[in-house]
Coordinates of C-alpha atoms in Angstrom, one line a residue:
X21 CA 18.0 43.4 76.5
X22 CA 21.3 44.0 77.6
X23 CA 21.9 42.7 81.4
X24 CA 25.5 42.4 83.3
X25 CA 25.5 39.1 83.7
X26 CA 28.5 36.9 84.3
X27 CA 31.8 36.9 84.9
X28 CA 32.8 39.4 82.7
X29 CA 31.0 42.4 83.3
X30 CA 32.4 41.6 87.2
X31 CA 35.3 44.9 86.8
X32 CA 31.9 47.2 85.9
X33 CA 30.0 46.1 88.6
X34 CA 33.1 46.6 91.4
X35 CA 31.6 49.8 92.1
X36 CA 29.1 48.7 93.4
X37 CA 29.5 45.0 94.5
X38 CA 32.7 46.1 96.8
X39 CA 30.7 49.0 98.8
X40 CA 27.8 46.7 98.9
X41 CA 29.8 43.8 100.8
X42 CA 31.7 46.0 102.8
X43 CA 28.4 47.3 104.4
X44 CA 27.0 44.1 104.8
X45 CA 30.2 43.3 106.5
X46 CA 29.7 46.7 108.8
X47 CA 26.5 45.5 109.9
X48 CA 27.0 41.7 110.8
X49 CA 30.7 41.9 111.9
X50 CA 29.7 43.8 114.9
X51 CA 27.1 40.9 115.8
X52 CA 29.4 38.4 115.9
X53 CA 31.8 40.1 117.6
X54 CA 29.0 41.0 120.3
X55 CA 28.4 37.0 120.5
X56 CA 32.2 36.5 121.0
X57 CA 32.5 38.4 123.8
X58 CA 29.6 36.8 125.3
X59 CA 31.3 33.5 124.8
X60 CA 34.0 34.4 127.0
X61 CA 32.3 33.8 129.8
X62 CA 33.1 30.3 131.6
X63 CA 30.5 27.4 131.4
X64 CA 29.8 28.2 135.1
X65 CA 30.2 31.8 134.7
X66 CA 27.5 31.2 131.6
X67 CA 24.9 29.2 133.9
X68 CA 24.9 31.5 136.7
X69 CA 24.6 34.6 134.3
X70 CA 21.6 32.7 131.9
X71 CA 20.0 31.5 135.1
X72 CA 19.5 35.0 136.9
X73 CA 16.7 36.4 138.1
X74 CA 16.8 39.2 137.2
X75 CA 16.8 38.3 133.7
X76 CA 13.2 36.9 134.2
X77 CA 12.1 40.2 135.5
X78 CA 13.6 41.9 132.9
X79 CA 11.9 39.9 130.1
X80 CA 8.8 40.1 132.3
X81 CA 9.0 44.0 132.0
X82 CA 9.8 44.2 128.4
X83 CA 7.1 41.9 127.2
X84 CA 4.8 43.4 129.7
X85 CA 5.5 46.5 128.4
X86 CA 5.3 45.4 124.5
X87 CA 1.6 43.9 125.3
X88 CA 0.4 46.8 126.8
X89 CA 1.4 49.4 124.1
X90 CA 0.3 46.8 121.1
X91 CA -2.6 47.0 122.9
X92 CA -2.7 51.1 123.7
X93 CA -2.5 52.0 120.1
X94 CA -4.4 49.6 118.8
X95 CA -7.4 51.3 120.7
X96 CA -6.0 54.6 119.5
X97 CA -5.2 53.5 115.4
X98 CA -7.8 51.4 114.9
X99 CA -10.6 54.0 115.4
X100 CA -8.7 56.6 114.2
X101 CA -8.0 54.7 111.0
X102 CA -11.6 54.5 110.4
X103 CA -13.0 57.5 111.3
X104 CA -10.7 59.0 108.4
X105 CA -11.3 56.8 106.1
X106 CA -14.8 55.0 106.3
X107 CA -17.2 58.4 107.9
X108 CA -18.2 61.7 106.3
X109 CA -16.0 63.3 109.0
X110 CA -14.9 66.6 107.7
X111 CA -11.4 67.3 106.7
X112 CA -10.4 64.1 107.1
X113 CA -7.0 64.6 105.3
X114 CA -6.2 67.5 107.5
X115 CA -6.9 65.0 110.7
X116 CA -4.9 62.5 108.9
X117 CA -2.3 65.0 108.4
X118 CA -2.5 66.0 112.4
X119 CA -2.8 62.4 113.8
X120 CA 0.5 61.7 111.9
X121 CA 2.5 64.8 113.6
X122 CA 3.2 62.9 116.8
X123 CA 6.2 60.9 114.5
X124 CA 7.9 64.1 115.4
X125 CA 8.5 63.9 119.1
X126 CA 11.6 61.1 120.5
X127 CA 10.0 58.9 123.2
X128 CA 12.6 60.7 125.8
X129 CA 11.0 64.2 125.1
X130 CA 7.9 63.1 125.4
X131 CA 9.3 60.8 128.8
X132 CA 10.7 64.4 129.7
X133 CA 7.5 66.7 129.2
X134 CA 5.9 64.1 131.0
X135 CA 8.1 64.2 134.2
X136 CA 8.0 68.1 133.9
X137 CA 4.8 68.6 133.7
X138 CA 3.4 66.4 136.5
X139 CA 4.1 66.4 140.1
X140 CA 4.9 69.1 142.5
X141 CA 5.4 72.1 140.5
X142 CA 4.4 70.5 137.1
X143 CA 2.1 72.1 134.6
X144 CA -0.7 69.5 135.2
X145 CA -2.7 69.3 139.0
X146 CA -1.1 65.3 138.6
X147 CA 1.0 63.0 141.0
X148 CA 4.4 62.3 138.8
X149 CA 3.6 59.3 136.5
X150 CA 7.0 57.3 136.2
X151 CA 7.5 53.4 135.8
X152 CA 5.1 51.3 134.2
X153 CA 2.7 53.9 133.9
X154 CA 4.4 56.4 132.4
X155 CA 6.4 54.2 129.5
X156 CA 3.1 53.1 128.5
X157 CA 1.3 56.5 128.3
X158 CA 4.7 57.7 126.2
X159 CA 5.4 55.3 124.5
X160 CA 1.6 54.4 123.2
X161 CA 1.2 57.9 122.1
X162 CA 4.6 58.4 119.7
X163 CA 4.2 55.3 118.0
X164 CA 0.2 55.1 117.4
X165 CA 1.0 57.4 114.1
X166 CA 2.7 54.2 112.9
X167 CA -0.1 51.3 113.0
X168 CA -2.7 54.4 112.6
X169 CA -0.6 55.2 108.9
X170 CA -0.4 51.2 107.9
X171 CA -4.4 50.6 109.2
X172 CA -5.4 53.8 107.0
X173 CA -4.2 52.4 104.1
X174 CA -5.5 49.4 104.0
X175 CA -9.1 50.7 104.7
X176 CA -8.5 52.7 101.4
X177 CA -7.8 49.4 100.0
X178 CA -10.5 47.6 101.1
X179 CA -13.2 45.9 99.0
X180 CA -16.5 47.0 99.6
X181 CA -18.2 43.6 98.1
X182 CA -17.0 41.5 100.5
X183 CA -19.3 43.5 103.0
X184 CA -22.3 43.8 100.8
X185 CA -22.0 40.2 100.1
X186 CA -22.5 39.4 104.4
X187 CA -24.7 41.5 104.6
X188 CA -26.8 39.3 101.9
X189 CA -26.8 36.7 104.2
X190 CA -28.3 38.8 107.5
X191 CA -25.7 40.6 108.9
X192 CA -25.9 44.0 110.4
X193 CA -23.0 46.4 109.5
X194 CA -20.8 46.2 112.3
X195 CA -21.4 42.4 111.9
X196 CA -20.7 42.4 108.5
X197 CA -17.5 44.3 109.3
X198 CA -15.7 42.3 112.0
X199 CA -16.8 38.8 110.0
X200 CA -16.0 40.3 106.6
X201 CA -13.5 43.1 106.5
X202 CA -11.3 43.0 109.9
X203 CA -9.7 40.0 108.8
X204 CA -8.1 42.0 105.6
X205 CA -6.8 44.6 108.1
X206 CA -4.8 41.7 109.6
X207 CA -1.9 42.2 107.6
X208 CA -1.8 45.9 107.8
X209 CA -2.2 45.2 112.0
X210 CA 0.7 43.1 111.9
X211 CA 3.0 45.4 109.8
X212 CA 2.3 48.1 112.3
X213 CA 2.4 45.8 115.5
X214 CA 6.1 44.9 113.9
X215 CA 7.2 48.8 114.1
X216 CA 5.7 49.9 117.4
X217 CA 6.8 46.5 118.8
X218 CA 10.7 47.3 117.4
X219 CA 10.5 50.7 118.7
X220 CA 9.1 49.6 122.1
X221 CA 11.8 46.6 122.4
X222 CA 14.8 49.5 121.3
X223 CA 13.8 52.2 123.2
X224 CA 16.2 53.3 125.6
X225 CA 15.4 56.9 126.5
X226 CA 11.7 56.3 127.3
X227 CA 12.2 53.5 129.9
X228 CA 15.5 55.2 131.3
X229 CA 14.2 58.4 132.3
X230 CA 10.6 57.3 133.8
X231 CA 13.0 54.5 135.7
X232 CA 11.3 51.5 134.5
X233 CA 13.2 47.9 133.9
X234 CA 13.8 46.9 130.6
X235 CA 16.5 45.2 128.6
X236 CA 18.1 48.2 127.4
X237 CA 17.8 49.9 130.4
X238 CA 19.7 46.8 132.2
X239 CA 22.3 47.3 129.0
X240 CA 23.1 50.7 129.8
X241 CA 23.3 50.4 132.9
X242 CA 25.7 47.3 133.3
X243 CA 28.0 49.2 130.8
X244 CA 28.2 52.3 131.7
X245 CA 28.9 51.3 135.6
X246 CA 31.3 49.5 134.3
X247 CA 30.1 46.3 136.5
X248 CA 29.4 43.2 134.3
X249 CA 30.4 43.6 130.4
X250 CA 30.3 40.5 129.7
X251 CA 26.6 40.1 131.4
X252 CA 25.8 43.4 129.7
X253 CA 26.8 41.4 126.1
X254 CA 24.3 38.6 127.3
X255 CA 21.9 40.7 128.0
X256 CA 22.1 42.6 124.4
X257 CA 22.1 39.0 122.9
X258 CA 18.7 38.3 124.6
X259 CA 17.1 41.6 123.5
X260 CA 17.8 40.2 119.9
X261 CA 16.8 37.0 120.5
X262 CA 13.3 38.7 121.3
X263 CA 13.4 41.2 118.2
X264 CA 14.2 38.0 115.9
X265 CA 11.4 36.4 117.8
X266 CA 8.8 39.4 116.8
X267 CA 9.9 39.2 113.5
X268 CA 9.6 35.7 113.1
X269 CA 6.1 35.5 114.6
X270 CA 5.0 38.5 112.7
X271 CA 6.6 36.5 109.1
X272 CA 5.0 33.1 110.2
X273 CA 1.1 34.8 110.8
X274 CA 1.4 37.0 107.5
X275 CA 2.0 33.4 105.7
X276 CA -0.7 31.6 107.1
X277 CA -3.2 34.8 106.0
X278 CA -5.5 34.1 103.2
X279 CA -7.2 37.4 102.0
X280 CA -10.6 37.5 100.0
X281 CA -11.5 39.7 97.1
X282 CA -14.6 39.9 94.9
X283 CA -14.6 40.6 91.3
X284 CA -11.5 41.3 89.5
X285 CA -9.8 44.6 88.9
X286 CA -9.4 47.5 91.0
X287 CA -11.9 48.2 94.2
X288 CA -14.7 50.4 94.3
X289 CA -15.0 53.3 96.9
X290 CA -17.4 52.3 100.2
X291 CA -20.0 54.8 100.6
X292 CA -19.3 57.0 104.0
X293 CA -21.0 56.2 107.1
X294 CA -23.0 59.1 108.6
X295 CA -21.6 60.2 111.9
X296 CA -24.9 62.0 112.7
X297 CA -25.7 62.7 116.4
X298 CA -21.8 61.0 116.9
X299 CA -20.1 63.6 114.9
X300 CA -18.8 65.8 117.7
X301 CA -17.6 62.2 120.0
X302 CA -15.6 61.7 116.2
X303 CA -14.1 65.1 116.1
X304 CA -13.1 65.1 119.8
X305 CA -11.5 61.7 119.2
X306 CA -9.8 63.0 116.3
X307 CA -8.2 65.3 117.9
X308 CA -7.4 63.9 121.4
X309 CA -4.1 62.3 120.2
X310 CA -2.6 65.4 119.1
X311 CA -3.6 67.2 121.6
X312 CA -2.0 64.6 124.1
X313 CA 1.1 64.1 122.0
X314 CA 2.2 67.3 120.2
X315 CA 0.3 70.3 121.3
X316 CA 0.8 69.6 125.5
X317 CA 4.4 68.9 124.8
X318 CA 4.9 71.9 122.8
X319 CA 3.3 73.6 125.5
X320 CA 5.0 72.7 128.4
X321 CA 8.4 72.8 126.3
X322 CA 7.8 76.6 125.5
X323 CA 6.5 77.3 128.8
X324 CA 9.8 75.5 130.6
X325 CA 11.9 77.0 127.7
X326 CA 11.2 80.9 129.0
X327 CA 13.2 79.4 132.9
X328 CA 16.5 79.4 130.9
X329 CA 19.1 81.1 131.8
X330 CA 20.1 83.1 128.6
X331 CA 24.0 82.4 129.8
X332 CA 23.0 79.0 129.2
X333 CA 22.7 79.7 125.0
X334 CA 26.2 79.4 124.1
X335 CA 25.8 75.5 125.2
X336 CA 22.6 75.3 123.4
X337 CA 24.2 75.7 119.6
X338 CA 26.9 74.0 120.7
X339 CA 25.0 71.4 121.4
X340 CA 23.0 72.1 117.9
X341 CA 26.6 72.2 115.9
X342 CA 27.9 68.8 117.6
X343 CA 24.4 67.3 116.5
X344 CA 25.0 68.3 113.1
X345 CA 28.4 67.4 112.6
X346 CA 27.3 64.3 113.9
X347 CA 24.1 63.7 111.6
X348 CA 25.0 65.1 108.1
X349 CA 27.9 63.1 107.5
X350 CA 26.0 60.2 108.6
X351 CA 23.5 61.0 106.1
X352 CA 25.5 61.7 103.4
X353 CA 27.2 58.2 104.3
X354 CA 23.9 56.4 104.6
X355 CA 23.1 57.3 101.2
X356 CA 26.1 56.8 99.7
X357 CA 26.0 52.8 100.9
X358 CA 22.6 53.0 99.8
X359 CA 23.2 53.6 96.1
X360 CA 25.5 50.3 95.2
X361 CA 22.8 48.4 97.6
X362 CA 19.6 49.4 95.7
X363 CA 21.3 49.2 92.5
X364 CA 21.9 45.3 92.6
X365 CA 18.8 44.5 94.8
X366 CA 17.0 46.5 91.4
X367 CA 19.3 45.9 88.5
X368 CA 20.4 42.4 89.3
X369 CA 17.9 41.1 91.5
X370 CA 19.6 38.0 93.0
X371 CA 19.7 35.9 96.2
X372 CA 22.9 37.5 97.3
X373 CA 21.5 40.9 96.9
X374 CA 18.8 40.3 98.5
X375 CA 20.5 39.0 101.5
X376 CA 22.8 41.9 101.2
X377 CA 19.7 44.6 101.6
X378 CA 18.2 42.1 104.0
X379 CA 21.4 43.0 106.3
X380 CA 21.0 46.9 105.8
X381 CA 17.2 46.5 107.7
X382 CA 18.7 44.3 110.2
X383 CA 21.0 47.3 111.3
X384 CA 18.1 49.1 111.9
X385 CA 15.9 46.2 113.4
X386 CA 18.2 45.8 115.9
X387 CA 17.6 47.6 119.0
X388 CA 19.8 50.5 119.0
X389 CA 22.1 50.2 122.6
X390 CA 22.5 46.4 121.5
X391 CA 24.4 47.2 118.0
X392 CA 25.9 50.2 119.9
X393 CA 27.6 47.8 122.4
X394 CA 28.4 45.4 119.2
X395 CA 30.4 48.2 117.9
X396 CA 32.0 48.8 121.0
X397 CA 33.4 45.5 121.5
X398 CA 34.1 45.0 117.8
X399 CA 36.0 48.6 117.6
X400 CA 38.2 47.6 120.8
X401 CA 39.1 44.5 119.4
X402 CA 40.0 45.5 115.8
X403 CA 39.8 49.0 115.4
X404 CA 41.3 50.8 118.7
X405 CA 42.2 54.6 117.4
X406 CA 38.6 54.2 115.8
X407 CA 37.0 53.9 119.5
X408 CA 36.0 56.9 121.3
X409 CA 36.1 59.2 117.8
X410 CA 33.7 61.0 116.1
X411 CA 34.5 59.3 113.1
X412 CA 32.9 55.6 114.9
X413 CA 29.7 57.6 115.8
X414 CA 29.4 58.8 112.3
X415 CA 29.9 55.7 110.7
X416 CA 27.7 54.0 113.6
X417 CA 24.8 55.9 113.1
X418 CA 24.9 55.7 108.6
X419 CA 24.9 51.9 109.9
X420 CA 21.7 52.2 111.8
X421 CA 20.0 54.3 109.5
X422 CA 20.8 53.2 105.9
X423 CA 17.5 51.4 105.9
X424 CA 16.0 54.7 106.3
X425 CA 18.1 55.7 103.2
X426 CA 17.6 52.9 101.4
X427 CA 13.8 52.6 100.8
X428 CA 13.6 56.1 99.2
X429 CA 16.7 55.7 96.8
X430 CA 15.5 51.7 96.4
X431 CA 11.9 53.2 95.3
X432 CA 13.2 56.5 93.1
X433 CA 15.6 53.1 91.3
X434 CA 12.4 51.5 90.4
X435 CA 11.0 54.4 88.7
X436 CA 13.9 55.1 86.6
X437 CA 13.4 53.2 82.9
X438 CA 16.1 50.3 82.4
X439 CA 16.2 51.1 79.0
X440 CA 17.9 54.5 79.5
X441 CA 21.1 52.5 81.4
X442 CA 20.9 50.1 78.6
X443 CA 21.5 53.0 75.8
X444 CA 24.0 54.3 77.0
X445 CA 25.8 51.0 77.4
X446 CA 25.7 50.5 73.8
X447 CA 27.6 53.1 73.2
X448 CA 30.4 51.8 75.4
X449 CA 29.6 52.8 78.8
X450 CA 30.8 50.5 81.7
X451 CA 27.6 49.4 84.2
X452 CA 29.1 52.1 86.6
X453 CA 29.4 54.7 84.3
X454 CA 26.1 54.3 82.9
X455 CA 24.4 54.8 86.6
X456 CA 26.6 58.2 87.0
X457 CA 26.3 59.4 83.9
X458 CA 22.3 58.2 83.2
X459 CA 20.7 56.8 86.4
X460 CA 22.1 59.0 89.4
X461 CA 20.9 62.2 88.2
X462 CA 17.4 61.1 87.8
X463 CA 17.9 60.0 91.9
X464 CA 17.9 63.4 93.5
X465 CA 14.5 63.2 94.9
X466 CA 14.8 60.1 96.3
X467 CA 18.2 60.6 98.0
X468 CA 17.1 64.1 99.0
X469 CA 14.2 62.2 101.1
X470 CA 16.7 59.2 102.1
X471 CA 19.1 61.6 103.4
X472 CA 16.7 63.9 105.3
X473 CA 15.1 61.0 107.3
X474 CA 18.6 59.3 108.2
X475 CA 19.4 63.4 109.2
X476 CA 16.4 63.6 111.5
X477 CA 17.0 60.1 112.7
X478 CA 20.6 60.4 113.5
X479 CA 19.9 64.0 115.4
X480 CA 16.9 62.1 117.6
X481 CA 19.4 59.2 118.3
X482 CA 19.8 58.6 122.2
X483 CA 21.8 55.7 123.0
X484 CA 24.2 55.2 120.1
X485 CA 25.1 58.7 121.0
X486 CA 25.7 58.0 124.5
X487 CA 27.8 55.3 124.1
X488 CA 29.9 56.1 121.6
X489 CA 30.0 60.0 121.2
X490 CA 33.8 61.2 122.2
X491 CA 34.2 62.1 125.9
X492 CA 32.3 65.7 126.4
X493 CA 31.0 66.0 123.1
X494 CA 27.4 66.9 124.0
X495 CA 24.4 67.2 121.6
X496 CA 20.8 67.8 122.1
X497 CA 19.6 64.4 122.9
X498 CA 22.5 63.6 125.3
X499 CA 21.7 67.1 127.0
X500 CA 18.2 66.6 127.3
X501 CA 18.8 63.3 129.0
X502 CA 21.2 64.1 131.0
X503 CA 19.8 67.4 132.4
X504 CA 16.5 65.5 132.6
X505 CA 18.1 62.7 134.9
X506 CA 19.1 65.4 137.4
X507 CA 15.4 66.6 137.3
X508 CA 17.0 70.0 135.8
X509 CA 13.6 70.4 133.7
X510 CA 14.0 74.2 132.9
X511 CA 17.6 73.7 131.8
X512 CA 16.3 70.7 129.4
X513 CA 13.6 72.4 127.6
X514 CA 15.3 74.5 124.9
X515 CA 17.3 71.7 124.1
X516 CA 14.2 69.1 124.0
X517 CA 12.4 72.2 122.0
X518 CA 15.1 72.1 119.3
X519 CA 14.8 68.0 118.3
X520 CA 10.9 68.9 118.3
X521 CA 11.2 71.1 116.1
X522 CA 13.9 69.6 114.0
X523 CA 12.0 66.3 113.8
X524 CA 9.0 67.7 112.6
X525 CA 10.8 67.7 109.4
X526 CA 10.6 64.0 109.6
X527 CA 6.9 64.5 108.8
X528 CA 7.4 66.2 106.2
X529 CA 9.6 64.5 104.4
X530 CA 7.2 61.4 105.0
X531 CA 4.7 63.2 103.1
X532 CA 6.9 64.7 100.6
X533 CA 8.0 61.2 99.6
X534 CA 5.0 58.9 99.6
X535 CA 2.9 62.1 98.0
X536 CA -0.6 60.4 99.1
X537 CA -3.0 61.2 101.8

């Protein structure tokens, strides 16, 4: 077997070793920058800023608002995830399908539909629902779809003999459940607490909008007033030092997990439980979620949508066209540092490489506004004609959303047979011209996919937009917020329509790539 090790096959790997380092580089320069710049603060300065309280407020806000949403769709997923998977509810793959739709709406249009459709003059007979309230209602009903998709697979994947064998020893079912089977959901819970709980700690939009409290709300606004940057880097620092918290409490309980299986070899099916005289309460909680988190907002966004003044079109594709020309290079540039990443975290599986694709899901791990303001200071300091450009926002957003890229082109890399790189490399071809020439174009699919999610992603993106978008250079998501902030509702809702729509593509592609439901 022929494998570039060594020195001397270092010119064929170049390629891709130089691209690789240079967007680990993009990704942790920024971050270290961001902690300079909080370092210039005075050891006075430093006390009075760490000692505030309205950082304790803040954190009280943000954590109270990460418990309450674990919570929210954990009552939402959890049954959910077993009604499709464990009952002889009919079309399940079709609810499965529709309880995964929600994925498609940004927490700030669903923060909007909420504000428009409540209150005086709303849609809905309801007082407005802002603060608290209303972040968790949003933000608990976009990001169920995640735990919900993790929780239904590992119910497929569950073995049936570890019930049958408690309920040899007395059990009831539902005993026999929570003693025998909850505890291999455990990992599957904490996976999909992990990605709710790093959307709820970066969300920006959601929080803004309905005027509650949070980190990145703080962020934004100490920036973009202009009244304490370097408080505004110290508070960025602390919202990472609570998303490295989540993941290393989320790393340290997977360890301690022991899981149980009987018998050896691949599971057998569990036979459905009968819904009986409970199969309309299963259809109506079926369908409640996407009722409540894509048909309503539809809804109200078609209704609002027919209030807007048609003179007001010409700014809606503009709006479209800067999103675009924002989003596909960034796409195209996510997948492109995806390629040289994948290939030596596949090929040459090493500890380097896999700290260098480690750093590619920290960009996106990180709470968005916080490695927007890294950028900022790091582009001021080093890169001046870069800040303020279109160019920064491209290459800003590829940065974010190259994990995005990266798992599909990682996982179409696995599928592709070593042996054909290897052939063609005994007769003469360098490493680099053996992927080009062999490897890449059996990658379509999977940069295809990689590309259309960092597309989606990069059109739905609030805050890195915000900040670093070129002065007046308005898109959909800034429009909605910002049209939303003046409580212009009917001026916001072809706009918010548009990212509906477009993101609904981001379903698709999910189901396009993982091909199983």
């Amino acid at each position: 077997m022929v494998r570039p090790r060594g020195l001397h096959h270092l010119p064929g790997l170049l390629p891709f070793l130089v691209p690789a380092l240079l967007t680990g580089g993009g990704v942790a320069l920024p971050l270290a920058y961001l902690v300079l710049r909080a370092l210039e603060a005075d050891p006075g300065a430093l006390q009075e800023i760490l000692l505030r309280p309205k950082n304790l407020e803040l954190l009280r806000n943000t954590l109270a608002l990460l418990v309450g949403v674990l919570a929210l769709t954990t009552l939402l997923a959890l049954p959910l995830a077993f009604l499709t998977t464990r009952t002889d509810l009919k079309g399940k793959r079709l609810f499965s399908l529709l309880l995964t739709l929600p994925l498609a709406v940004p927490g700030y249009v669903g923060a909007y539909v909420l504000l428009a459709a409540t209150g005086p003059g709303g849609i809905l007979p309801l007082p407005r629902l802002e603060g608290y309230v209303g972040a968790l209602f949003v933000l608990s009903f976009i990001t169920y779809p995640y735990l919900f998709l993790s929780l239904r697979a590992a119910f497929l994947g569950l073995d049936p003999a570890l019930e049958e064998a408690a309920r040899t020893l007395g059990m009831g079912p539902w005993r026999a459940f929570f003693r025998a089977a909850f505890p291999q959901l455990l990992p599957a819970l904490l996976s999909g607490y992990l990605v709710v709980g790093l959307h709820v700690l970066g969300d920006f939009g959601t929080v803004s909008l309905l005027r509650y409290e949070t980190f990145s709300y703080a962020i934004y606004l100490q920036y973009s007033a202009a009244f304490d940057r370097v408080y505004a880097a110290w508070l960025a620092l602390l919202l990472l030092l609570l998303t490295g918290g989540l993941l290393w409490l989320e790393g340290l309980l997977l360890r301690r997990l022991t899981l149980a299986r009987t018998g050896k070899g691949a599971s057998r099916h569990h036979k459905p439980l009968r819904l009986g005289p409970f199969a309309p309460l299963g259809y109506a909680l079926a369908l409640l979620p996407p009722l409540v988190a894509l048909a309503l907002p539809l809804y109200a966004l078609f209704h609002l949508a027919r209030r807007f003044p048609q003179e007001g079109l010409s700014g809606l594709w503009e709006a479209l066209g800067h999103s675009a020309l924002a989003a596909a290079p960034a796409a195209f540039l996510a997948v492109g540092m995806a390629l040289p990443l994948a290939y030596l975290a596949v090929r040459l599986p090493s500890p380097a490489s896999r700290f260098l694709e480690r750093l590619a899901y920290l960009g996106y791990a990180i709470p968005p506004l916080a490695f927007a303001l890294a950028w900022i200071f790091f582009s001021l300091r080093s890169l001046p004609f870069l800040y303020g450009t279109l160019p920064l926002l491209v290459l800003v957003l590829a940065f974010h959303f190259l994990a995005e890229s990266l798992g599909p082109v990682r996982g179409a890399l696995f599928q592709v047979p070593r042996r054909l790189e290897e052939a063609a490399r005994t007769l003469g071809e360098t490493p680099t011209g053996a992927f080009f020439r062999v490897t890449f174009p059996l990658l379509w699919r999977g940069a295809v996919a990689g590309g259309a999610l960092a597309f989606i992603g990069a059109v739905k993106e609030l805050p890195i937009t915000l900040l670093l978008a070129p002065m007046g250079y308005a898109t959909l998501a800034t429009r909605v917020f910002s049209y939303t902030q003046e409580a212009m509702f009917a001026e916001a809702a072809p706009f918010a329509l548009l990212i509906a729509l477009l993101s609904a593509a981001f379903v698709g592609v999910l189901l396009w790539t993982e091909r199983r439901f």
